[in-house]
CSV table of C-alpha atoms in Angstrom, one decimal:
chain,number,residue,atom,x,y,z
A,185,MET,CA,46.3,-97.8,15.1
A,186,GLU,CA,43.0,-99.6,14.6
A,187,GLU,CA,41.4,-102.1,16.8
A,188,THR,CA,37.8,-103.1,16.5
A,189,TYR,CA,35.9,-104.9,19.2
A,190,LEU,CA,32.5,-105.0,21.0
A,191,LEU,CA,32.1,-103.2,24.2
A,192,ASN,CA,30.3,-105.1,26.9
A,193,VAL,CA,27.1,-103.4,25.8
A,194,GLU,CA,24.6,-104.7,23.3
A,195,GLY,CA,24.5,-102.8,20.0
A,196,VAL,CA,27.9,-101.0,20.3
A,197,LYS,CA,31.2,-101.5,18.4
A,198,LYS,CA,34.3,-99.5,19.0
A,199,LYS,CA,37.3,-98.9,16.8
A,200,ILE,CA,40.4,-97.2,18.3
A,201,LEU,CA,41.8,-94.6,15.8
A,202,HIS,CA,44.5,-93.2,18.0
A,203,GLY,CA,45.7,-94.7,21.3
A,204,GLY,CA,45.5,-92.7,24.5
A,205,GLN,CA,47.6,-92.6,27.7
A,206,GLY,CA,47.3,-93.7,31.3
A,207,GLU,CA,44.6,-95.7,32.9
A,208,LEU,CA,41.0,-95.8,32.1
A,209,PRO,CA,39.2,-93.0,34.0
A,210,LYS,CA,37.2,-93.8,37.1
A,211,LEU,CA,34.0,-91.9,36.6
A,212,GLN,CA,31.8,-90.8,39.5
A,213,ASP,CA,28.8,-88.5,40.0
A,214,GLY,CA,30.0,-85.0,39.4
A,215,SER,CA,33.1,-85.9,37.2
A,216,LYS,CA,33.5,-83.5,34.3
A,217,ILE,CA,34.4,-85.1,30.9
A,218,THR,CA,35.8,-82.8,28.2
A,219,PHE,CA,35.9,-84.1,24.6
A,220,HIS,CA,35.3,-83.4,20.9
A,221,PHE,CA,32.8,-85.4,19.0
A,222,GLN,CA,31.6,-85.9,15.4
A,223,THR,CA,28.3,-87.6,14.6
A,224,LEU,CA,27.8,-89.4,11.3
A,225,LYS,CA,25.1,-91.4,9.6
A,226,ASP,CA,25.8,-95.0,9.0
A,227,ASP,CA,25.4,-94.6,5.2
A,228,PHE,CA,27.7,-94.9,2.2
A,229,GLU,CA,28.7,-91.2,2.4
A,230,ARG,CA,29.1,-91.3,6.2
A,231,THR,CA,27.1,-88.0,6.2
A,232,VAL,CA,28.2,-85.7,9.0
A,233,ILE,CA,25.3,-84.6,11.3
A,234,ASP,CA,27.3,-82.6,13.9
A,235,ASP,CA,30.9,-81.7,14.6
A,236,SER,CA,31.9,-79.9,17.8
A,237,ARG,CA,35.1,-78.6,16.2
A,238,GLU,CA,33.0,-76.4,14.0
A,239,ALA,CA,31.9,-74.4,17.1
A,240,GLY,CA,35.5,-74.4,18.2
A,241,ILE,CA,34.6,-75.4,21.8
A,242,PRO,CA,34.9,-78.9,23.2
A,243,MET,CA,31.9,-80.6,24.6
A,244,GLU,CA,31.5,-81.0,28.4
A,245,ILE,CA,29.2,-83.3,30.3
A,246,ILE,CA,28.8,-83.9,34.0
A,247,VAL,CA,28.5,-87.5,35.0
A,248,GLY,CA,25.2,-88.3,36.8
A,249,LYS,CA,23.4,-85.0,35.7
A,250,MET,CA,20.8,-86.7,33.6
A,251,PHE,CA,22.4,-86.1,30.2
A,252,LYS,CA,19.8,-87.3,27.7
A,253,LEU,CA,22.1,-89.5,25.7
A,254,GLU,CA,23.2,-92.0,28.4
A,255,ILE,CA,25.3,-94.1,26.0
A,256,TRP,CA,27.9,-91.3,25.7
A,257,GLU,CA,29.0,-91.8,29.3
A,258,THR,CA,29.5,-95.5,28.6
A,259,LEU,CA,31.5,-94.8,25.4
A,260,LEU,CA,33.7,-92.2,27.1
A,261,SER,CA,34.3,-94.5,30.1
A,262,SER,CA,36.1,-96.9,27.7
A,263,MET,CA,38.6,-94.2,26.6
A,264,ARG,CA,41.9,-93.0,27.9
A,265,ALA,CA,43.1,-89.4,27.8
A,266,GLY,CA,44.2,-88.4,24.3
A,267,GLU,CA,42.5,-91.4,22.7
A,268,VAL,CA,40.4,-91.0,19.5
A,269,ALA,CA,37.9,-93.7,18.9
A,270,GLU,CA,35.0,-94.4,16.6
A,271,PHE,CA,31.8,-96.0,18.0
A,272,TRP,CA,29.0,-97.6,16.0
A,273,CYS,CA,25.8,-97.5,18.1
A,274,ASP,CA,22.6,-99.3,17.1
A,275,ALA,CA,19.3,-97.4,17.1
A,276,ILE,CA,18.4,-98.7,20.6
A,277,HIS,CA,21.0,-96.2,21.9
A,278,THR,CA,20.4,-93.2,19.5
A,279,GLY,CA,16.7,-92.5,19.8
A,280,MET,CA,17.3,-89.3,21.9
A,281,TYR,CA,20.1,-88.0,19.7
A,282,ALA,CA,17.8,-85.6,17.7
A,283,LEU,CA,16.8,-83.8,21.0
A,284,VAL,CA,20.3,-83.7,22.3
A,285,SER,CA,21.6,-82.3,19.0
A,286,ARG,CA,18.8,-79.7,19.0
A,287,GLY,CA,19.8,-78.4,22.4
A,288,MET,CA,23.5,-78.3,21.4
A,289,ARG,CA,22.8,-76.4,18.2
A,290,ARG,CA,20.6,-73.9,20.0
A,291,ILE,CA,23.4,-73.2,22.5
A,292,ALA,CA,25.9,-72.8,19.6
A,293,GLU,CA,23.5,-70.3,18.0
A,294,GLY,CA,23.2,-68.3,21.3
A,295,ARG,CA,19.6,-69.4,21.8
A,296,ASP,CA,17.8,-71.0,24.8
A,297,PRO,CA,18.1,-74.8,24.5
A,298,LEU,CA,14.9,-75.2,26.5
A,299,GLU,CA,12.8,-72.8,24.4
A,300,GLY,CA,9.3,-74.2,24.0
A,301,GLN,CA,9.5,-76.8,26.8
A,302,LYS,CA,9.6,-74.7,30.0
A,303,HIS,CA,7.3,-75.4,32.9
A,304,ARG,CA,5.9,-78.5,31.2
A,305,CYS,CA,5.7,-82.0,32.4
A,306,GLY,CA,7.5,-84.8,30.6
A,307,MET,CA,4.4,-85.9,28.7
A,308,GLY,CA,3.6,-82.3,27.7
A,309,ASN,CA,7.2,-81.8,26.4
A,310,MET,CA,6.8,-84.7,24.0
A,311,PHE,CA,4.3,-82.6,21.9
A,312,ASP,CA,6.9,-79.9,21.5
A,313,TYR,CA,9.2,-82.2,19.6
A,314,HIS,CA,7.0,-82.9,16.6
A,315,SER,CA,9.6,-80.6,14.9
A,316,THR,CA,13.1,-79.8,16.1
A,317,GLY,CA,13.4,-76.9,13.8
A,318,TYR,CA,16.1,-78.8,11.8
A,319,ASP,CA,15.2,-80.9,8.8
A,320,ASP,CA,18.0,-83.5,9.3
A,321,LEU,CA,17.1,-84.0,13.0
A,322,ASP,CA,13.4,-84.3,12.2
A,323,GLU,CA,14.4,-87.2,9.9
A,324,LEU,CA,16.2,-88.9,12.7
A,325,GLN,CA,13.2,-88.5,14.9
A,326,ARG,CA,10.9,-90.1,12.3
A,327,THR,CA,13.3,-92.9,11.5
A,328,PRO,CA,15.6,-93.9,14.4
A,329,GLN,CA,18.8,-95.4,13.0
A,330,PRO,CA,22.3,-96.4,13.9
A,331,LEU,CA,24.8,-93.6,14.3
A,332,ILE,CA,28.6,-93.3,14.3
A,333,PHE,CA,30.3,-91.2,17.0
A,334,ILE,CA,34.0,-90.3,16.6
A,335,MET,CA,35.2,-89.0,20.0
A,336,GLU,CA,38.5,-87.5,21.2
A,337,LEU,CA,38.8,-87.6,25.0
A,338,PHE,CA,40.8,-84.7,26.5
A,339,ARG,CA,40.4,-85.1,30.2
A,340,VAL,CA,38.3,-86.3,33.1
A,341,GLU,CA,38.2,-84.1,36.2
A,342,GLU,CA,37.0,-85.2,39.6
A,343,PRO,CA,34.3,-83.1,41.2
A,344,SER,CA,36.8,-81.4,43.6
A,345,ALA,CA,39.2,-80.6,40.8
A,346,TYR,CA,37.3,-77.9,39.0
A,347,LYS,CA,34.9,-75.0,39.6
A,348,ARG,CA,31.5,-76.4,39.0
A,349,ASP,CA,29.1,-74.4,36.9
A,350,THR,CA,26.0,-73.5,38.8
A,351,TRP,CA,23.7,-75.5,36.5
A,352,ALA,CA,25.6,-78.6,37.6
A,353,MET,CA,25.0,-78.0,41.3
A,354,ASN,CA,22.3,-79.5,43.5
A,355,LYS,CA,20.0,-77.4,45.7
A,356,GLU,CA,22.3,-77.3,48.7
A,357,GLU,CA,25.3,-76.4,46.6
A,358,LYS,CA,23.5,-73.6,44.9
A,359,LEU,CA,22.3,-72.1,48.2
A,360,ALA,CA,25.9,-72.3,49.5
A,361,ALA,CA,27.2,-70.6,46.3
A,362,VAL,CA,24.9,-67.6,46.5
A,363,PRO,CA,26.5,-65.8,49.5
A,364,VAL,CA,30.0,-66.5,48.0
A,365,LEU,CA,29.0,-65.0,44.7
A,366,HIS,CA,27.4,-62.0,46.5
A,367,SER,CA,30.6,-61.4,48.5
A,368,GLU,CA,32.8,-61.7,45.4
A,369,GLY,CA,30.5,-59.2,43.6
A,370,ASN,CA,30.8,-56.7,46.5
A,371,ARG,CA,34.6,-57.1,46.5
A,372,LEU,CA,34.8,-56.4,42.7
A,373,VAL,CA,32.5,-53.3,43.1
A,374,LEU,CA,35.0,-51.9,45.7
A,375,ARG,CA,37.7,-52.3,43.0
A,376,LYS,CA,35.4,-50.6,40.5
A,377,GLU,CA,35.4,-53.7,38.3
A,378,PHE,CA,31.7,-53.3,37.6
A,379,ALA,CA,31.3,-55.7,34.6
A,380,GLN,CA,32.9,-58.6,36.6
A,381,ALA,CA,30.8,-57.7,39.6
A,382,ALA,CA,27.6,-57.7,37.6
A,383,ALA,CA,28.5,-61.2,36.3
A,384,LYS,CA,28.8,-62.5,39.9
A,385,TYR,CA,25.5,-61.0,40.9
A,386,GLN,CA,23.8,-62.4,37.8
A,387,GLU,CA,25.2,-65.9,38.4
A,388,ALA,CA,23.8,-65.8,42.0
A,389,VAL,CA,20.4,-64.7,40.7
A,390,ILE,CA,20.3,-67.5,38.2
A,391,CYS,CA,21.0,-70.0,41.0
A,392,LEU,CA,18.1,-68.7,43.0
A,393,ARG,CA,15.7,-68.5,40.0
A,394,ASN,CA,16.5,-72.1,39.2
A,395,LEU,CA,15.5,-73.0,42.8
A,396,GLN,CA,12.4,-70.8,42.7
A,397,ALA,CA,11.2,-72.6,39.6
A,398,LYS,CA,10.6,-75.6,41.8
A,399,GLU,CA,8.6,-73.7,44.3
A,400,LYS,CA,5.0,-72.5,44.2
A,401,PRO,CA,4.9,-68.7,43.6
A,402,TRP,CA,4.3,-66.5,46.6
A,403,GLU,CA,4.4,-69.4,49.1
A,404,ASP,CA,7.0,-69.5,51.9
A,405,GLY,CA,9.8,-71.2,50.0
A,406,TRP,CA,9.4,-69.0,47.0
A,407,LEU,CA,9.2,-65.8,49.1
A,408,LYS,CA,12.3,-66.8,51.1
A,409,LEU,CA,14.3,-67.2,47.8
A,410,GLU,CA,12.8,-63.9,46.5
A,411,SER,CA,14.1,-62.1,49.5
A,412,LEU,CA,17.6,-63.2,48.5
A,413,VAL,CA,17.1,-62.3,44.8
A,414,THR,CA,16.0,-58.7,45.3
A,415,PRO,CA,19.3,-57.2,46.7
A,416,LEU,CA,21.3,-59.1,44.1
A,417,VAL,CA,19.2,-57.6,41.3
A,418,LEU,CA,19.6,-54.1,42.8
A,419,ASN,CA,23.3,-54.6,43.0
A,420,TYR,CA,23.4,-55.8,39.4
A,421,CYS,CA,21.4,-52.7,38.3
A,422,GLN,CA,23.9,-50.4,40.2
A,423,CYS,CA,26.7,-52.0,38.2
A,424,GLN,CA,24.8,-51.5,35.0
A,425,LEU,CA,24.3,-47.8,35.9
A,426,GLU,CA,28.0,-47.5,36.3
A,427,LEU,CA,28.6,-49.1,33.0
A,428,GLY,CA,26.0,-46.9,31.2
A,429,GLU,CA,23.7,-49.8,30.4
A,430,TYR,CA,20.6,-47.7,31.2
A,431,TYR,CA,18.0,-49.7,29.2
A,432,GLU,CA,19.2,-52.9,31.0
A,433,VAL,CA,18.5,-51.1,34.3
A,434,LEU,CA,15.0,-50.0,33.1
A,435,GLU,CA,14.2,-53.6,32.2
A,436,HIS,CA,15.3,-55.2,35.4
A,437,THR,CA,14.0,-52.6,37.8
A,438,THR,CA,10.6,-52.5,36.1
A,439,GLU,CA,10.4,-56.3,36.4
A,440,LEU,CA,11.3,-56.1,40.1
A,441,LEU,CA,8.7,-53.4,40.8
A,442,GLN,CA,6.0,-55.5,39.2
A,443,LYS,CA,6.4,-57.9,42.1
A,444,HIS,CA,7.5,-55.4,44.8
A,445,ASN,CA,5.9,-52.0,44.1
A,446,ASP,CA,7.1,-50.5,47.4
A,447,ASN,CA,10.8,-51.0,46.8
A,448,ALA,CA,12.3,-47.4,47.1
A,449,LYS,CA,15.8,-48.5,46.0
A,450,ALA,CA,14.4,-50.0,42.8
A,451,TYR,CA,12.5,-46.8,42.0
A,452,PHE,CA,15.6,-44.8,42.7
A,453,LYS,CA,17.8,-46.8,40.3
A,454,ARG,CA,15.0,-46.7,37.6
A,455,ALA,CA,14.7,-43.0,38.0
A,456,LYS,CA,18.4,-42.5,37.5
A,457,ALA,CA,18.2,-44.7,34.3
A,458,HIS,CA,15.3,-42.6,33.1
A,459,ALA,CA,17.2,-39.4,33.7
A,460,ALA,CA,20.2,-40.7,31.8
A,461,VAL,CA,18.1,-41.4,28.7
A,462,TRP,CA,16.2,-38.1,28.9
A,463,ASN,CA,12.9,-39.5,30.1
A,464,GLU,CA,12.3,-36.4,32.3
A,465,ARG,CA,8.6,-37.1,33.3
A,466,GLU,CA,9.3,-40.7,34.2
A,467,ALA,CA,12.4,-39.8,36.1
A,468,ARG,CA,10.6,-37.2,38.2
A,469,GLU,CA,7.7,-39.5,38.9
A,470,ASP,CA,10.0,-42.2,40.2
A,471,PHE,CA,12.2,-39.8,42.3
A,472,LEU,CA,9.0,-38.4,43.9
A,473,ARG,CA,7.8,-41.9,44.7
A,474,VAL,CA,11.1,-42.7,46.3
A,475,ALA,CA,10.8,-39.7,48.7
A,476,HIS,CA,7.2,-40.8,49.5
A,477,LEU,CA,8.2,-44.4,50.3
A,478,ASP,CA,11.4,-43.6,52.2
A,479,PRO,CA,11.7,-40.1,53.7
A,480,SER,CA,15.3,-40.8,54.7
A,481,MET,CA,16.2,-40.6,51.0
A,482,ALA,CA,14.5,-37.2,50.5
A,483,ALA,CA,17.9,-35.4,50.5
A,484,ALA,CA,19.3,-37.7,47.8
A,485,VAL,CA,16.1,-37.2,45.8
A,486,LYS,CA,16.3,-33.4,46.1
A,487,LYS,CA,19.9,-33.5,44.8
A,488,GLU,CA,19.0,-35.7,41.9
A,489,LEU,CA,16.0,-33.6,40.9
A,490,LYS,CA,18.1,-30.5,40.9
A,491,GLN,CA,20.7,-32.2,38.7
A,492,LEU,CA,18.0,-33.4,36.4
A,493,GLY,CA,16.5,-29.9,36.1
A,494,GLU,CA,19.9,-28.5,35.2
A,495,ARG,CA,20.7,-31.2,32.6
A,496,MET,CA,17.3,-30.7,31.0
A,497,ARG,CA,17.6,-26.9,30.8
A,498,LYS,CA,21.1,-27.3,29.2
A,499,LYS,CA,19.7,-29.8,26.7
A,500,HIS,CA,16.8,-27.5,25.8
A,501,VAL,CA,19.3,-24.6,25.1
A,502,GLU,CA,21.5,-26.9,23.0
A,503,ASP,CA,18.5,-28.2,21.1
A,504,ARG,CA,17.2,-24.7,20.4
A,505,LYS,CA,20.5,-23.6,19.0
A,506,ARG,CA,20.8,-26.6,16.9
A,507,TYR,CA,17.3,-26.3,15.4
A,508,GLN,CA,17.8,-22.5,14.8
A,509,GLY,CA,20.9,-23.3,12.8
A,510,LEU,CA,18.9,-25.7,10.6
A,511,PHE,CA,16.5,-23.0,9.4
A,512,GLN,CA,18.9,-20.0,8.9
A,513,PRO,CA,19.5,-19.1,5.2
A,514,PRO,CA,23.0,-19.6,4.0
A,515,ARG,CA,25.2,-16.5,4.0
A,516,GLY,CA,26.4,-15.1,0.7
A,517,PRO,CA,30.1,-14.8,-0.2
């Protein structure tokens, strides 16, 4: 099935390649659109620039969340579920495509899509884009041109019909999500599902860090959010201890202690991680600091120090036997 016509938008043509079903979707702020897309140059070879199927994961956008390529919402709003359509878009609509594609490619590569443009104003960010890191996208930036988008619409979900990712939430929604995530993490810990619990704590921390980024460090709003972050990070570290991810614990507790150097629980968890990776001196220093900061933990510290001493003595004996065996001459027949 092919039908070519102009949308009610200047510089856009649409060709239906496969008809869809049902009514046209009614988009509203917060609606989630799931689709596959292919981007091509408007040249003789129809050169492919991007193809979401290569990543194997459909594209998702949230309506009203400042997606940089606004024309995509317009294109998708003209499609029915199951429809495949080809759109020709003039350069007036495609000027931001190189930046959008750069972010999508970085995500597919497991990299930070905002690398190089954090904590910068909009004008400052413009100077980060002199090169996208991809030759074909740099060409698009230098010479804006018409592009062809082939899209397959899978579904449109209303805001209440799906679990919204935290990045798509506003400030109030993020604040409301944090105690829920905290409670879910605690419930999973009781069931000894530590990996799943850690993911809940981590998601809650990300919510709060996103909100903190909009506050001035060490002022009231920032401090209030930090007071919520700290117990979540400690819970996350406890899960990582249970999972044997000791270097992960060392990283996060050290970062926490750089801000809050009187947190006995952070020292305690870091000491246990040091002990687990045989950093005896560091472990002892942290355990002793715990007892100094919080005398109520002295008994727990004494027990840990005793276990540490026993483990280190056993290790020294095993090491000595192993090294002796290396230097003994081989026995004759």
